[in-house]
């Protein structure tokens, strides 16, 4: 990325000059790099630790949701209830506005909604989809 930027730098500088902007900041606007204090570094480490904790917590929630999905599939014979639990658990892992799970009926040649959830649920609850003809 840096090499790409540097290769385009002459073009960027030409565009800056064409607009009439200064190519470097005037001395009174230039700033020395800020030195980090021990407090700044400690706060940065603390923020990093919180971010790592949040990532671990999120991963744990995803694993637990997947476990719940697998457990539901292993214990339920009712397809509609299983799909309902599946959508609920998937919603904890993947955010969605609308989710539709279709079940394909080989005899009919099309799929009907087994469970619909979210913003457009009412609109999609009656929609069927057919397989593309080969």
PDB file of C-alpha atoms in Angstrom:
ATOM      1  CA  UNK A   1       0.000   0.000   0.000  1.00  0.00           C
ATOM      2  CA  UNK A   2       2.842   2.355   0.876  1.00  0.00           C
ATOM      3  CA  UNK A   3       4.612   1.617  -2.426  1.00  0.00           C
ATOM      4  CA  UNK A   4       1.389   2.343  -4.326  1.00  0.00           C
ATOM      5  CA  UNK A   5       0.949   5.637  -2.471  1.00  0.00           C
ATOM      6  CA  UNK A   6       4.536   6.672  -3.148  1.00  0.00           C
ATOM      7  CA  UNK A   7       4.206   5.786  -6.824  1.00  0.00           C
ATOM      8  CA  UNK A   8       1.184   8.145  -7.046  1.00  0.00           C
ATOM      9  CA  UNK A   9       2.735  10.871  -4.897  1.00  0.00           C
ATOM     10  CA  UNK A  10       3.984  13.029  -7.831  1.00  0.00           C
ATOM     11  CA  UNK A  11       0.448  13.065  -9.287  1.00  0.00           C
ATOM     12  CA  UNK A  12      -1.018  13.994  -5.873  1.00  0.00           C
ATOM     13  CA  UNK A  13       1.507  16.816  -5.481  1.00  0.00           C
ATOM     14  CA  UNK A  14       0.708  18.116  -8.978  1.00  0.00           C
ATOM     15  CA  UNK A  15      -3.006  18.155  -8.142  1.00  0.00           C
ATOM     16  CA  UNK A  16      -2.301  20.011  -4.877  1.00  0.00           C
ATOM     17  CA  UNK A  17      -0.194  22.592  -6.741  1.00  0.00           C
ATOM     18  CA  UNK A  18      -2.850  22.969  -9.476  1.00  0.00           C
ATOM     19  CA  UNK A  19      -5.444  23.886  -6.863  1.00  0.00           C
ATOM     20  CA  UNK A  20      -3.067  26.385  -5.310  1.00  0.00           C
ATOM     21  CA  UNK A  21      -2.654  24.731  -1.933  1.00  0.00           C
ATOM     22  CA  UNK A  22       0.707  24.851  -0.181  1.00  0.00           C
ATOM     23  CA  UNK A  23       2.688  21.637  -0.501  1.00  0.00           C
ATOM     24  CA  UNK A  24       3.966  21.861   3.063  1.00  0.00           C
ATOM     25  CA  UNK A  25       2.500  23.340   6.210  1.00  0.00           C
ATOM     26  CA  UNK A  26       3.799  26.784   7.196  1.00  0.00           C
ATOM     27  CA  UNK A  27       6.229  26.590  10.142  1.00  0.00           C
ATOM     28  CA  UNK A  28       3.693  27.999  12.614  1.00  0.00           C
ATOM     29  CA  UNK A  29       1.216  25.177  11.713  1.00  0.00           C
ATOM     30  CA  UNK A  30       3.733  22.362  11.734  1.00  0.00           C
ATOM     31  CA  UNK A  31       3.757  20.274  14.878  1.00  0.00           C
ATOM     32  CA  UNK A  32       6.422  18.210  16.491  1.00  0.00           C
ATOM     33  CA  UNK A  33       5.467  14.570  16.990  1.00  0.00           C
ATOM     34  CA  UNK A  34       3.728  14.112  20.301  1.00  0.00           C
ATOM     35  CA  UNK A  35       5.639  12.173  22.926  1.00  0.00           C
ATOM     36  CA  UNK A  36       3.608   9.570  24.781  1.00  0.00           C
ATOM     37  CA  UNK A  37       3.777   9.757  28.541  1.00  0.00           C
ATOM     38  CA  UNK A  38       3.731   6.705  30.775  1.00  0.00           C
ATOM     39  CA  UNK A  39       0.062   7.484  31.520  1.00  0.00           C
ATOM     40  CA  UNK A  40      -0.755   7.602  27.778  1.00  0.00           C
ATOM     41  CA  UNK A  41       1.002   4.280  27.224  1.00  0.00           C
ATOM     42  CA  UNK A  42      -0.792   2.683  30.181  1.00  0.00           C
ATOM     43  CA  UNK A  43      -4.151   3.918  28.891  1.00  0.00           C
ATOM     44  CA  UNK A  44      -3.348   2.578  25.434  1.00  0.00           C
ATOM     45  CA  UNK A  45      -2.464  -0.834  26.909  1.00  0.00           C
ATOM     46  CA  UNK A  46      -5.685  -0.781  28.963  1.00  0.00           C
ATOM     47  CA  UNK A  47      -7.792   0.024  25.872  1.00  0.00           C
ATOM     48  CA  UNK A  48      -6.054  -2.803  24.041  1.00  0.00           C
ATOM     49  CA  UNK A  49      -6.839  -5.182  26.893  1.00  0.00           C
ATOM     50  CA  UNK A  50     -10.516  -4.155  26.831  1.00  0.00           C
ATOM     51  CA  UNK A  51     -10.640  -4.633  23.055  1.00  0.00           C
ATOM     52  CA  UNK A  52      -9.085  -8.090  23.394  1.00  0.00           C
ATOM     53  CA  UNK A  53     -11.570  -8.947  26.153  1.00  0.00           C
ATOM     54  CA  UNK A  54     -14.475  -7.816  23.948  1.00  0.00           C
ATOM     55  CA  UNK A  55     -13.201  -9.939  21.068  1.00  0.00           C
ATOM     56  CA  UNK A  56     -12.880 -12.996  23.324  1.00  0.00           C
ATOM     57  CA  UNK A  57     -16.352 -12.364  24.761  1.00  0.00           C
ATOM     58  CA  UNK A  58     -17.814 -12.042  21.253  1.00  0.00           C
ATOM     59  CA  UNK A  59     -16.096 -15.238  20.110  1.00  0.00           C
ATOM     60  CA  UNK A  60     -17.404 -17.053  23.191  1.00  0.00           C
ATOM     61  CA  UNK A  61     -20.953 -15.896  22.427  1.00  0.00           C
ATOM     62  CA  UNK A  62     -20.619 -17.123  18.838  1.00  0.00           C
ATOM     63  CA  UNK A  63     -19.327 -20.523  19.945  1.00  0.00           C
ATOM     64  CA  UNK A  64     -22.147 -20.831  22.473  1.00  0.00           C
ATOM     65  CA  UNK A  65     -24.739 -19.920  19.824  1.00  0.00           C
ATOM     66  CA  UNK A  66     -23.296 -22.575  17.502  1.00  0.00           C
ATOM     67  CA  UNK A  67     -23.390 -25.090  20.357  1.00  0.00           C
ATOM     68  CA  UNK A  68     -27.059 -24.248  20.968  1.00  0.00           C
ATOM     69  CA  UNK A  69     -27.817 -24.705  17.267  1.00  0.00           C
ATOM     70  CA  UNK A  70     -26.111 -28.106  17.218  1.00  0.00           C
ATOM     71  CA  UNK A  71     -27.877 -29.141  20.409  1.00  0.00           C
ATOM     72  CA  UNK A  72     -31.245 -28.128  18.951  1.00  0.00           C
ATOM     73  CA  UNK A  73     -30.614 -30.111  15.784  1.00  0.00           C
ATOM     74  CA  UNK A  74     -29.648 -33.123  17.848  1.00  0.00           C
ATOM     75  CA  UNK A  75     -32.658 -33.045  20.143  1.00  0.00           C
ATOM     76  CA  UNK A  76     -35.607 -31.881  18.033  1.00  0.00           C
ATOM     77  CA  UNK A  77     -37.566 -33.758  15.437  1.00  0.00           C
ATOM     78  CA  UNK A  78     -39.887 -30.835  14.699  1.00  0.00           C
ATOM     79  CA  UNK A  79     -38.433 -29.013  11.697  1.00  0.00           C
ATOM     80  CA  UNK A  80     -40.386 -25.773  12.228  1.00  0.00           C
ATOM     81  CA  UNK A  81     -39.252 -25.445  15.867  1.00  0.00           C
ATOM     82  CA  UNK A  82     -35.691 -26.302  14.907  1.00  0.00           C
ATOM     83  CA  UNK A  83     -35.660 -23.611  12.209  1.00  0.00           C
ATOM     84  CA  UNK A  84     -37.098 -21.057  14.641  1.00  0.00           C
ATOM     85  CA  UNK A  85     -34.329 -21.769  17.158  1.00  0.00           C
ATOM     86  CA  UNK A  86     -31.755 -21.733  14.352  1.00  0.00           C
ATOM     87  CA  UNK A  87     -32.812 -18.242  13.238  1.00  0.00           C
ATOM     88  CA  UNK A  88     -32.819 -16.990  16.825  1.00  0.00           C
ATOM     89  CA  UNK A  89     -29.312 -18.315  17.492  1.00  0.00           C
ATOM     90  CA  UNK A  90     -27.921 -17.170  14.151  1.00  0.00           C
ATOM     91  CA  UNK A  91     -29.218 -13.697  15.023  1.00  0.00           C
ATOM     92  CA  UNK A  92     -26.793 -13.669  17.966  1.00  0.00           C
ATOM     93  CA  UNK A  93     -23.876 -14.351  15.623  1.00  0.00           C
ATOM     94  CA  UNK A  94     -24.867 -12.521  12.430  1.00  0.00           C
ATOM     95  CA  UNK A  95     -26.946  -9.365  12.434  1.00  0.00           C
ATOM     96  CA  UNK A  96     -29.734  -9.227   9.887  1.00  0.00           C
ATOM     97  CA  UNK A  97     -32.701  -7.047   9.019  1.00  0.00           C
ATOM     98  CA  UNK A  98     -34.715  -9.930   7.604  1.00  0.00           C
ATOM     99  CA  UNK A  99     -34.126 -13.660   7.652  1.00  0.00           C
ATOM    100  CA  UNK A 100     -36.082 -16.293   5.745  1.00  0.00           C
ATOM    101  CA  UNK A 101     -35.423 -20.014   5.909  1.00  0.00           C
ATOM    102  CA  UNK A 102     -36.955 -21.870   3.001  1.00  0.00           C
ATOM    103  CA  UNK A 103     -37.632 -25.597   2.845  1.00  0.00           C
ATOM    104  CA  UNK A 104     -37.594 -27.153  -0.591  1.00  0.00           C
ATOM    105  CA  UNK A 105     -40.366 -29.601  -1.493  1.00  0.00           C
ATOM    106  CA  UNK A 106     -39.141 -31.963  -4.203  1.00  0.00           C
ATOM    107  CA  UNK A 107     -42.681 -33.005  -5.167  1.00  0.00           C
ATOM    108  CA  UNK A 108     -43.896 -29.417  -5.570  1.00  0.00           C
ATOM    109  CA  UNK A 109     -40.692 -28.192  -7.174  1.00  0.00           C
ATOM    110  CA  UNK A 110     -40.413 -25.056  -5.059  1.00  0.00           C
ATOM    111  CA  UNK A 111     -39.459 -23.884  -1.577  1.00  0.00           C
ATOM    112  CA  UNK A 112     -41.778 -22.309   0.964  1.00  0.00           C
ATOM    113  CA  UNK A 113     -40.824 -20.223   3.997  1.00  0.00           C
ATOM    114  CA  UNK A 114     -40.424 -22.377   7.084  1.00  0.00           C
ATOM    115  CA  UNK A 115     -39.628 -19.373   9.291  1.00  0.00           C
ATOM    116  CA  UNK A 116     -39.485 -15.641   8.644  1.00  0.00           C
ATOM    117  CA  UNK A 117     -38.121 -13.030  11.037  1.00  0.00           C
ATOM    118  CA  UNK A 118     -37.247  -9.361  10.913  1.00  0.00           C
ATOM    119  CA  UNK A 119     -38.280  -6.156   9.243  1.00  0.00           C
ATOM    120  CA  UNK A 120     -39.717  -7.611   6.003  1.00  0.00           C
ATOM    121  CA  UNK A 121     -41.126 -10.780   7.532  1.00  0.00           C
ATOM    122  CA  UNK A 122     -44.754 -10.070   6.641  1.00  0.00           C
ATOM    123  CA  UNK A 123     -43.873  -9.339   3.015  1.00  0.00           C
ATOM    124  CA  UNK A 124     -41.790 -12.497   2.580  1.00  0.00           C
ATOM    125  CA  UNK A 125     -43.927 -14.917   4.592  1.00  0.00           C
ATOM    126  CA  UNK A 126     -46.064 -15.777   1.570  1.00  0.00           C
ATOM    127  CA  UNK A 127     -43.340 -15.792  -1.091  1.00  0.00           C
ATOM    128  CA  UNK A 128     -42.156 -19.085  -2.553  1.00  0.00           C
ATOM    129  CA  UNK A 129     -39.062 -19.611  -4.638  1.00  0.00           C
ATOM    130  CA  UNK A 130     -38.498 -22.155  -7.400  1.00  0.00           C
ATOM    131  CA  UNK A 131     -35.327 -23.836  -8.501  1.00  0.00           C
ATOM    132  CA  UNK A 132     -33.804 -22.597 -11.696  1.00  0.00           C
ATOM    133  CA  UNK A 133     -34.472 -24.928 -14.609  1.00  0.00           C
ATOM    134  CA  UNK A 134     -31.347 -26.647 -15.829  1.00  0.00           C
TER     135      UNK A 134
END
